[in-house]
CSV table of C-alpha atoms in Angstrom, one decimal:
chain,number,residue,atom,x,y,z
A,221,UNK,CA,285.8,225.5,85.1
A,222,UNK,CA,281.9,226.5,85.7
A,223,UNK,CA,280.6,227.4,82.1
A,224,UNK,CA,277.7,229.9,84.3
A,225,UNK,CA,277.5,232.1,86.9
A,226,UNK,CA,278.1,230.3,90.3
A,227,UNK,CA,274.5,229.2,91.5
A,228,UNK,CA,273.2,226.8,94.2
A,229,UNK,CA,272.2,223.4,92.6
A,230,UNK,CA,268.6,223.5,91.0
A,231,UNK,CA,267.1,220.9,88.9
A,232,UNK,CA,267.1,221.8,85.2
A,233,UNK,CA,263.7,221.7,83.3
A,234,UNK,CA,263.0,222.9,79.5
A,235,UNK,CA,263.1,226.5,79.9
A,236,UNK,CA,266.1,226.7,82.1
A,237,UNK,CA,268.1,224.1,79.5
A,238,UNK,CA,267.7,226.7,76.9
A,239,UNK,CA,268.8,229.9,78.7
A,240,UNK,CA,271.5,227.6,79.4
A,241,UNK,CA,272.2,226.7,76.0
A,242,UNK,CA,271.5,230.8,75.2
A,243,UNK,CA,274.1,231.6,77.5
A,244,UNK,CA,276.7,229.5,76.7
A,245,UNK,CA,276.4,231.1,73.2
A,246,UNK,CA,276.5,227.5,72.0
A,247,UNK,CA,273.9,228.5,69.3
A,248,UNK,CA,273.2,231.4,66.6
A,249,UNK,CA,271.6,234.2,68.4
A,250,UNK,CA,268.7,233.8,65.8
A,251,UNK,CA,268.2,230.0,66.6
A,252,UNK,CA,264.9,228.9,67.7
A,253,UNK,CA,265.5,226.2,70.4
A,254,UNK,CA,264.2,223.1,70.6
A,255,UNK,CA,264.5,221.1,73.9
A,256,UNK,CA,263.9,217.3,75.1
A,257,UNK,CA,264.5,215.2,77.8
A,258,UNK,CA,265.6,212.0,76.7
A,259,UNK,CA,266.6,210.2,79.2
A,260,UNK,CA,265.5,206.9,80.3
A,261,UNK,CA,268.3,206.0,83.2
A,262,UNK,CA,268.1,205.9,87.1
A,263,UNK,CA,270.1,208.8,87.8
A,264,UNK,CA,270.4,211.5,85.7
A,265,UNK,CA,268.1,213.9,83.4
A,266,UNK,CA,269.4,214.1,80.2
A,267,UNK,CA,268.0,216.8,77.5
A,268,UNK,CA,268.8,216.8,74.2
A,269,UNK,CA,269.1,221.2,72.9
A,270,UNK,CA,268.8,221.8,68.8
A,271,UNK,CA,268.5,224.4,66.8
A,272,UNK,CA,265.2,224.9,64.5
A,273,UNK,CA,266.7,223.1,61.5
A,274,UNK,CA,267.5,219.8,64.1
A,275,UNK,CA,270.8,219.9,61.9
A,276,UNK,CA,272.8,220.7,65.5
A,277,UNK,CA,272.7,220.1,68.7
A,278,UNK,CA,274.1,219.3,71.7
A,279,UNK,CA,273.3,217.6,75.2
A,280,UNK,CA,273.3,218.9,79.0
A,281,UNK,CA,273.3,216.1,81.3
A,282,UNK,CA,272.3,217.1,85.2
A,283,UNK,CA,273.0,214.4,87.8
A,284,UNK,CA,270.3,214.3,90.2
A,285,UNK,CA,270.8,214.2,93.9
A,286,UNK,CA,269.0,211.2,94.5
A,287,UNK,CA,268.3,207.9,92.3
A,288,UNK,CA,265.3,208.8,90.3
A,289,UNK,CA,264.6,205.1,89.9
A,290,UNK,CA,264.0,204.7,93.9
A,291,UNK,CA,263.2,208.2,94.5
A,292,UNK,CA,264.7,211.1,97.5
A,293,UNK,CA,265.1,208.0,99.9
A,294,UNK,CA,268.0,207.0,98.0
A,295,UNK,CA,270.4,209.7,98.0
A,296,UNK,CA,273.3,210.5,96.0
A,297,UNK,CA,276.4,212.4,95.3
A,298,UNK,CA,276.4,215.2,92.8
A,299,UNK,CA,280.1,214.9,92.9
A,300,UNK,CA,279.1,211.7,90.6
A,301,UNK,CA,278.7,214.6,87.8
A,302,UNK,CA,282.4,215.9,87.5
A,303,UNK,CA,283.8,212.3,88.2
A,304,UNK,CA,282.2,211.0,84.5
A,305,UNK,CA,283.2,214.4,83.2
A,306,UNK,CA,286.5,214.0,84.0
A,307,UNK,CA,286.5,210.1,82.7
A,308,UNK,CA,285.3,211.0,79.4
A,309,UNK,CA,287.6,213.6,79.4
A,310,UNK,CA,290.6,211.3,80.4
A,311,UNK,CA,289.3,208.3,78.3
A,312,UNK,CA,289.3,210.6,75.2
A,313,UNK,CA,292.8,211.1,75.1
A,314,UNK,CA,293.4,207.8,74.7
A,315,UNK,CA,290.9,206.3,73.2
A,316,UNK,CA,290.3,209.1,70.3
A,317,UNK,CA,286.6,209.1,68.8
A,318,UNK,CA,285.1,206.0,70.8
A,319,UNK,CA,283.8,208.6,73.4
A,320,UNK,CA,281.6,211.8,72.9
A,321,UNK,CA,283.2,215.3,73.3
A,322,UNK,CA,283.2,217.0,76.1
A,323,UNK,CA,282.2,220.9,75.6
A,324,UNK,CA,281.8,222.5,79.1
A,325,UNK,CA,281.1,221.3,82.7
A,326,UNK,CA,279.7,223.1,86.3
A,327,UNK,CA,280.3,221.4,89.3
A,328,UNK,CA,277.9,223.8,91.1
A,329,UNK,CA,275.0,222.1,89.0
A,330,UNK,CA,276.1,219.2,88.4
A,331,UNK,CA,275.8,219.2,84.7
A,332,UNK,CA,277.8,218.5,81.8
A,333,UNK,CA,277.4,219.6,78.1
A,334,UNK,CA,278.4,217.4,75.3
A,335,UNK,CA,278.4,215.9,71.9
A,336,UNK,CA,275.2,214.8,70.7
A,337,UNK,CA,275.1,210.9,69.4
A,338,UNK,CA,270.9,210.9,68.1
A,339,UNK,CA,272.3,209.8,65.1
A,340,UNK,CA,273.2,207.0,66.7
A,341,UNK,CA,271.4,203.9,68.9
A,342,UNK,CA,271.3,202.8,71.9
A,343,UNK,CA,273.1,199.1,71.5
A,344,UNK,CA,271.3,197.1,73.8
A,345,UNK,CA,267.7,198.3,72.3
A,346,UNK,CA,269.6,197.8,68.4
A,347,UNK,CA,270.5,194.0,69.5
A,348,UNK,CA,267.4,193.2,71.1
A,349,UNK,CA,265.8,193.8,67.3
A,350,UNK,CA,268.5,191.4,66.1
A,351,UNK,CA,271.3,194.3,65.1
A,352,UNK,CA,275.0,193.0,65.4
A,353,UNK,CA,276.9,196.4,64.7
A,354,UNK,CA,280.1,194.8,62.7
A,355,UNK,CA,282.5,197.4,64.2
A,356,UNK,CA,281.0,197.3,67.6
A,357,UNK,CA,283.6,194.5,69.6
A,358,UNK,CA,286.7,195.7,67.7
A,359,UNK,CA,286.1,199.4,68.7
A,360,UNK,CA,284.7,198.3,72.4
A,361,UNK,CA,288.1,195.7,72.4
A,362,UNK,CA,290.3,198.8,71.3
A,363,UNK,CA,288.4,201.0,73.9
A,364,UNK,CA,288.9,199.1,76.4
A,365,UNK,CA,292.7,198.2,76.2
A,366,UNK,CA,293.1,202.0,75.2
A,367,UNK,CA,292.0,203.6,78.4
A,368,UNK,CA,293.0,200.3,80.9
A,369,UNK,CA,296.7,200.4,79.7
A,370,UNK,CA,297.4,203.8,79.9
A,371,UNK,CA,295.5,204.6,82.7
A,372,UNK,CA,297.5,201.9,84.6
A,373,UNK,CA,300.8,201.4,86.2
A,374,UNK,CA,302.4,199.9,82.8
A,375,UNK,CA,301.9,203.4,81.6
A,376,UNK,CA,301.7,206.4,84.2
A,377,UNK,CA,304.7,207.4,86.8
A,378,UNK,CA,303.9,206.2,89.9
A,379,UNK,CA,303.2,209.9,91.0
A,380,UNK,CA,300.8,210.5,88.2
A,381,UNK,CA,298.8,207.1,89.3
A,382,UNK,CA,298.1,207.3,92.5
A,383,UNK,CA,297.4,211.5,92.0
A,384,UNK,CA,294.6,209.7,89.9
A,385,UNK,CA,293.7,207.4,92.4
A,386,UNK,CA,292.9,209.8,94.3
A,387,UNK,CA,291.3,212.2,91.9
A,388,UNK,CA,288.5,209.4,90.8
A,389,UNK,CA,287.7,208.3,94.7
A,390,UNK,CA,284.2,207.5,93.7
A,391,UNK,CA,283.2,205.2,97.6
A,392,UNK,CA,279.4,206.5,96.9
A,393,UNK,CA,278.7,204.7,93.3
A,394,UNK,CA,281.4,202.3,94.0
A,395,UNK,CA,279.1,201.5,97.4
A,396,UNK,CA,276.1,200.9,94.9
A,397,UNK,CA,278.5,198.6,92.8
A,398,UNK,CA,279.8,196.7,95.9
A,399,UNK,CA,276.2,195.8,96.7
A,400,UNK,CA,274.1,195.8,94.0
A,401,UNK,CA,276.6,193.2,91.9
A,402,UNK,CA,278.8,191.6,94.2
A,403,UNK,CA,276.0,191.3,97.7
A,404,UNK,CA,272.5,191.5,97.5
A,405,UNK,CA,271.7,189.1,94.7
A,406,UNK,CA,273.7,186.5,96.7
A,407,UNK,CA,271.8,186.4,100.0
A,408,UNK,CA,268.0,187.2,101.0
A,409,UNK,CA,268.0,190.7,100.4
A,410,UNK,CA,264.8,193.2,100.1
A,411,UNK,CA,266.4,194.8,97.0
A,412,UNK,CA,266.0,191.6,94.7
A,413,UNK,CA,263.5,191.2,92.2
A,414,UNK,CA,262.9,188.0,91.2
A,415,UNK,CA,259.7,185.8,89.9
A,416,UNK,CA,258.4,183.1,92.1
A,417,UNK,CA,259.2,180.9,89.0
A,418,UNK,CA,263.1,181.6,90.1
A,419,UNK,CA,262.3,180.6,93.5
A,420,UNK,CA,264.4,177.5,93.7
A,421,UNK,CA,267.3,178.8,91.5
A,422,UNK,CA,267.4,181.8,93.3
A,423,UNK,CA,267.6,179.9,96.8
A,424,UNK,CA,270.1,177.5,95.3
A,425,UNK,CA,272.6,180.3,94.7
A,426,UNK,CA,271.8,181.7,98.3
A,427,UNK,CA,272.7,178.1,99.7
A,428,UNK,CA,275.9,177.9,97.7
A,429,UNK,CA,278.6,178.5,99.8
A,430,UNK,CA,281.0,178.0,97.5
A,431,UNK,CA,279.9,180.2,94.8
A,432,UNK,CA,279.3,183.0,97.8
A,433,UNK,CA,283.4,182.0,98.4
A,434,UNK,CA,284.6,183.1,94.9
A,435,UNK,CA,282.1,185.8,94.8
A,436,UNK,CA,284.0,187.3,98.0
A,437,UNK,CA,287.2,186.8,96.4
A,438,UNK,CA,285.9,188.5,93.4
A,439,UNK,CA,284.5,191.3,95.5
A,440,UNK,CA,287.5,191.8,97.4
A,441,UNK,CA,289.3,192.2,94.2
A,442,UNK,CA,287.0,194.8,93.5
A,443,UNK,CA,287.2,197.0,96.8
A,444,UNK,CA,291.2,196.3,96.7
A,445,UNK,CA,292.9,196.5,93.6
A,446,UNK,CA,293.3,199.9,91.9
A,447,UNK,CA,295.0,198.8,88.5
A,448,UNK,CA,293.0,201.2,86.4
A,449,UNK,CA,290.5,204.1,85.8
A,450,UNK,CA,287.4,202.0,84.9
A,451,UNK,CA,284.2,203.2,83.1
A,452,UNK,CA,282.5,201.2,86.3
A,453,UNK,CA,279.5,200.8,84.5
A,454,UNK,CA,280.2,199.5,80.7
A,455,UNK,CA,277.0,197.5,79.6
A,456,UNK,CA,275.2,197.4,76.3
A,457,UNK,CA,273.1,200.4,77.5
A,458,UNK,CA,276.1,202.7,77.8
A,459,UNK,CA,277.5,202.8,74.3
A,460,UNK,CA,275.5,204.1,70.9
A,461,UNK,CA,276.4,202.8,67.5
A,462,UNK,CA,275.9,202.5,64.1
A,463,UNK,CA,277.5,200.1,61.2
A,464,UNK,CA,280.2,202.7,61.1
A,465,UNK,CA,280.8,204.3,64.6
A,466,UNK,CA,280.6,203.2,68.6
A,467,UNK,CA,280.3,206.0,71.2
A,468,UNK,CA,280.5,204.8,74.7
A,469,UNK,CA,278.6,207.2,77.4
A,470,UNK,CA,278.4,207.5,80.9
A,471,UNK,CA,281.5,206.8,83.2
A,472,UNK,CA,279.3,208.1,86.4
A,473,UNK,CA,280.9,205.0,88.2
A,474,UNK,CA,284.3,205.3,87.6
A,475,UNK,CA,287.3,204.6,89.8
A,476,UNK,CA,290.4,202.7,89.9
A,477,UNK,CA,289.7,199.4,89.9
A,478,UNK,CA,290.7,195.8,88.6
A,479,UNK,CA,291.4,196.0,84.9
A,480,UNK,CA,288.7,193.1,84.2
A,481,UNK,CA,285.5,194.4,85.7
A,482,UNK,CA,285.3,196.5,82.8
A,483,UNK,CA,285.9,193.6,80.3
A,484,UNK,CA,283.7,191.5,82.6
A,485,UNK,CA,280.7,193.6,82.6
A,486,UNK,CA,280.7,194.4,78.9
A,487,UNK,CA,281.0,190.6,78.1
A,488,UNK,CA,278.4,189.5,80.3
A,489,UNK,CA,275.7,192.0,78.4
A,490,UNK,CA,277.0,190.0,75.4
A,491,UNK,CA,276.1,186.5,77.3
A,492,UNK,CA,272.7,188.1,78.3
A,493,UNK,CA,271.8,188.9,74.6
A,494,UNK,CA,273.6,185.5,73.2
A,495,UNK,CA,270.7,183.9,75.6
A,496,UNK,CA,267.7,185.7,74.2
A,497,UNK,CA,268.6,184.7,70.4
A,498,UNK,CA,268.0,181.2,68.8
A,499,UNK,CA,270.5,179.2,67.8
A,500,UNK,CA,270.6,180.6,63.9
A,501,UNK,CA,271.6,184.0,65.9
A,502,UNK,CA,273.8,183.5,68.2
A,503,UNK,CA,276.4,183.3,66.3
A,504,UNK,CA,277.2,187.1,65.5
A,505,UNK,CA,277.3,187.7,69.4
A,506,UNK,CA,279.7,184.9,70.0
A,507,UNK,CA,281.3,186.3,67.6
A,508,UNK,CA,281.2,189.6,69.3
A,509,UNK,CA,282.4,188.0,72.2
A,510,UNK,CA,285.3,186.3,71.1
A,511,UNK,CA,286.6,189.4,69.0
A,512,UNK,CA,285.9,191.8,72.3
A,513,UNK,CA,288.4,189.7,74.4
A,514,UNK,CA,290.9,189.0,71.1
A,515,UNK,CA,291.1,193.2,70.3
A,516,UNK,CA,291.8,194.1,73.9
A,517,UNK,CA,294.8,191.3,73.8
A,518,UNK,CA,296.0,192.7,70.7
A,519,UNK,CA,295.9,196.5,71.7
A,520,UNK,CA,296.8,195.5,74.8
A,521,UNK,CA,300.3,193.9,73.7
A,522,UNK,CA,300.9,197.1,71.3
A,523,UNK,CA,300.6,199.1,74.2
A,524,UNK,CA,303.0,196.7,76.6
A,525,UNK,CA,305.3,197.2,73.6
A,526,UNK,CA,305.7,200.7,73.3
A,527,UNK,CA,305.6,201.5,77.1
A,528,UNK,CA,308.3,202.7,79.0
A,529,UNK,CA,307.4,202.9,82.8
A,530,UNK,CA,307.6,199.2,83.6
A,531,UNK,CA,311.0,197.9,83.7
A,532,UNK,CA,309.4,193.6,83.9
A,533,UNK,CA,308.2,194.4,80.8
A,534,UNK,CA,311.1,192.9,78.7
A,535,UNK,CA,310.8,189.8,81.5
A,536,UNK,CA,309.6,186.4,79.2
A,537,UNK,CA,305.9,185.1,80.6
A,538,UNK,CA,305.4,188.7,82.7
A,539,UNK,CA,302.8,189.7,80.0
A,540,UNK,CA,301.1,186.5,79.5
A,541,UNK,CA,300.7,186.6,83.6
A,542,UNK,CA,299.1,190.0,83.7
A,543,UNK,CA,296.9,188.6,80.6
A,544,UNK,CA,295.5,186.1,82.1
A,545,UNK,CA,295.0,187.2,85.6
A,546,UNK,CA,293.0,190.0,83.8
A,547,UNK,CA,290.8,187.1,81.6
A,548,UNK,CA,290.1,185.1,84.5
A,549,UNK,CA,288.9,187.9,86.4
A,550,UNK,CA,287.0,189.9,83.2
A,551,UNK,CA,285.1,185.9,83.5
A,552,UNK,CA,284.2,185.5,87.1
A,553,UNK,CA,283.0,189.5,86.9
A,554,UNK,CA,281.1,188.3,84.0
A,555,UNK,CA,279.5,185.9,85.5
A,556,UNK,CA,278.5,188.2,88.5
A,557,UNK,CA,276.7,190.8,86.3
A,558,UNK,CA,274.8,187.4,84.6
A,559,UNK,CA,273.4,187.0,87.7
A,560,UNK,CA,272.6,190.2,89.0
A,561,UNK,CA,270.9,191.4,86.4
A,562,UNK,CA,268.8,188.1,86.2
A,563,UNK,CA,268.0,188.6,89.8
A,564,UNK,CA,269.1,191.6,91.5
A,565,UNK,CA,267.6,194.8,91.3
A,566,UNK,CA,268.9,196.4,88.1
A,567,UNK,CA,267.2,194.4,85.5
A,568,UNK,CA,267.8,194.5,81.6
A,569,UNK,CA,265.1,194.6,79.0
A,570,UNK,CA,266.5,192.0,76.8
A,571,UNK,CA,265.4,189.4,79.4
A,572,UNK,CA,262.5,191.4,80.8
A,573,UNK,CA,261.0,192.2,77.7
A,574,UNK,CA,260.9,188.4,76.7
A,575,UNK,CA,256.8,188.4,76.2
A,576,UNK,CA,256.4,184.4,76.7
A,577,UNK,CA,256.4,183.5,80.2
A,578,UNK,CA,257.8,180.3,79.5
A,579,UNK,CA,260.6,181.4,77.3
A,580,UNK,CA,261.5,184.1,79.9
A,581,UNK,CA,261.7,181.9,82.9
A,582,UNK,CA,263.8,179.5,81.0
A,583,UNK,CA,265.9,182.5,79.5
A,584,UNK,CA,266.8,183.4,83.1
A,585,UNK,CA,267.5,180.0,83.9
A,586,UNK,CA,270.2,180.0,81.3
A,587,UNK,CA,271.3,182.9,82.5
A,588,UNK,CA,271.6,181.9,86.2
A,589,UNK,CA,273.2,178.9,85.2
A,590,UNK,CA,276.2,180.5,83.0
A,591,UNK,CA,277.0,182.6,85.7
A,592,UNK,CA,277.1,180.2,88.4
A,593,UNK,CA,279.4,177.8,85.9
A,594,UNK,CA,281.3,181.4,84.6
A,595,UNK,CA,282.5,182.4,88.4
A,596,UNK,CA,283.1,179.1,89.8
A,597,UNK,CA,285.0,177.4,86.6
A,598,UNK,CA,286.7,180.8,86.5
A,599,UNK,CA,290.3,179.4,86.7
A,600,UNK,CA,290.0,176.2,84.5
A,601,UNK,CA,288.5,178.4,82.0
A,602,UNK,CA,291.8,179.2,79.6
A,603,UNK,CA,290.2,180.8,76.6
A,604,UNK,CA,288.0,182.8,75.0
A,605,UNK,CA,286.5,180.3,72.7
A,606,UNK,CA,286.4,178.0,76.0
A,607,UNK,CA,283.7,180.1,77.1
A,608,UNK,CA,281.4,180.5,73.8
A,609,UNK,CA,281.8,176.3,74.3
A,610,UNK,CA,280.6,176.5,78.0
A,611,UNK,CA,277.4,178.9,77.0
A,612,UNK,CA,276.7,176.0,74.1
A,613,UNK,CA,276.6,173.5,77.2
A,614,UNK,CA,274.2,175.2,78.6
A,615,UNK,CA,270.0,174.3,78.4
């Protein structure tokens, strides 16, 4: 439902936010409105709308039609906009108060208003300064079993699925994915962004044929197998938290795909930040880690118990299959996003913003090296605590 009058597609700036916001009525008449842009991603503006007190507010989030990152060469869909509205929206039924309320949406400008989390952070920039947000794997563990389960098969009439399916067809982000994760960082491609101190590594992974095998399979997995309305894009730089609360933002990417890539992507930000910390520090993101995978299991079976629309569900070993095809996957996928964000084109800033060239370079080397071992060991690797051991092995 368009919250304004039906418009062509313009891109929002200050003034046009708070006639917006005026509008809507989302505000006393008598409130003098204060408006930011806030945001710091590749594809989106984000402003940030409060009254004079700054006791209230709310955000309006405008996809762009092109990546702002690369510019109006790199063009995207605006559709992009009503897919993560229509995630959060979906992903809130089931997983009450882990994402931010949705208030209004217009398709015809690409924007949706929401809940504002200011009083909350930005994970990846509160671990980088050594934060370990207690609640943080437990509520991303129950997120993610939450909205994978009952957006899947095991939960939804077939009709309802596939209705889904075809409701969250996302081919231009998912196109982005495809590349950017599971392509580019694997072979010679201009997109890369690597230091010439990577040069051998880099090359090494280019020459592996083996590793490019089980990257295809993992890839193919990825193109093929609809279990489940992803987020798509669930890193440390998509959820805000506190000691008390976790909000996770920004379902742009999602479709229906394979139940790990979620659990995957999430785990291998943890791997990334479990590198940058000494040894004295790791141990609340292993922690992390191993509670992330052990809360998904557990919601996971609560759900399998209580659902109705699988009949194999009562069959002995059926869910202990379906677990562990999805950890085996959620590790190779991890392993994928260790390595494309070491050397692909989306970087994060906990390695990047390692000062000491030295320390960097060997960070990244860590890095390369656990995902390499992560996607090829994939199979042998049985448990959770099997991969905190295989990070340890690592220099």
């Amino acid at each position: 439902m368009a919250v304004v009058a039906m418009k062509e597609y313009e891109s929002l700036t200050k003034e046009t936010v708070i006639s917006l916001a005026i509008e809507l009525s989302l505000f006393s008449s008598e409130a003098p409105l204060v408006c930011e842009e806030i945001g710091d991603g590749n594809l989106n503006y984000v402003f940030r709308v409060t009254d004079g007190s700054g006791e209230k507010g709310i955000i309006i989030k405008q996809a762009l039609p092109y990546a702002k990152v690369i510019g109006e060469s790199w063009p995207l869909t605006l559709k992009r906009a009503k897919i993560e509205a229509s995630a959060l929206q979906k992903h809130g039924e089931y997983a009450v108060g882990l994402v931010p309320k949705v208030y209004a949406t217009d398709e015809s400008l690409a924007i949706t208003i929401m809940e504002d989390l200011s009083h909350l952070e930005i994970v990846r920039e509160g671990l980088i300064k050594g934060k370990s947000y207690p609640k943080l794997s437990t509520d991303i563990g129950e997120y993610l079993a939450l909205t994978l389960f009952n957006t899947s098969d095991f939960a939804l009439h077939p009709f309802e699925k596939k209705s889904l399916v075809v409701e969250f067809s996302n081919p231009e982000l998912c196109k982005i994915t495809e590349d950017l994760i599971f392509t580019d960082p694997f072979f010679d491609h201009e997109t890369n962004d690597f230091e010439p101190a990577l040069q051998a590594e880099v090359e090494a992974i280019w020459n592996n044929n083996l590793l490019k095998l089980e990257v295809a399979k993992l890839k193919r997995s990825f193109l093929t197998e609809a279990e489940a309305l992803l987020h798509g894009d669930l890193h440390t730089g998509s959820i805000f938290a506190s000691e008390a609360e976790t909000k996770v933002i920004d379902p742009e990417f999602a479709f229906y795909g394979p139940i790990g890539f979620d659990i995957g992507l999430f785990l291998g930000n943890l791997i990334v930040q479990s590198f940058t910390r000494q040894d004295d520090q790791r141990d609340a993101i292993h922690t992390h880690i191993q509670n992330t995978w052990n809360t998904f299991c557990a919601k996971f079976s609560e759900c399998w118990k209580k659902g109705e629309s699988d009949l194999y569900k009562s069959i002995e070993g059926y869910e202990a299959f379906v677990l562990e095809k999805i950890f085996h996957d959620s590790v190779g996928f991890a392993g994928c996003e260790l390595i494309r964000r070491t050397i692909g084109l989306a970087h994060v800033k906990d390695l990047d913003s390692i000062e000491n060239h030295e320390q960097r370079i060997l960070t990244k080397k860590q890095t390369l090296k656990a995902g390499e071992r992560l996607i090829l060991s994939r199979h042998e690797i049985n448990s959770i605590d099997a991969v905190i051991e295989l990070l340890g092995e690592i220099q």
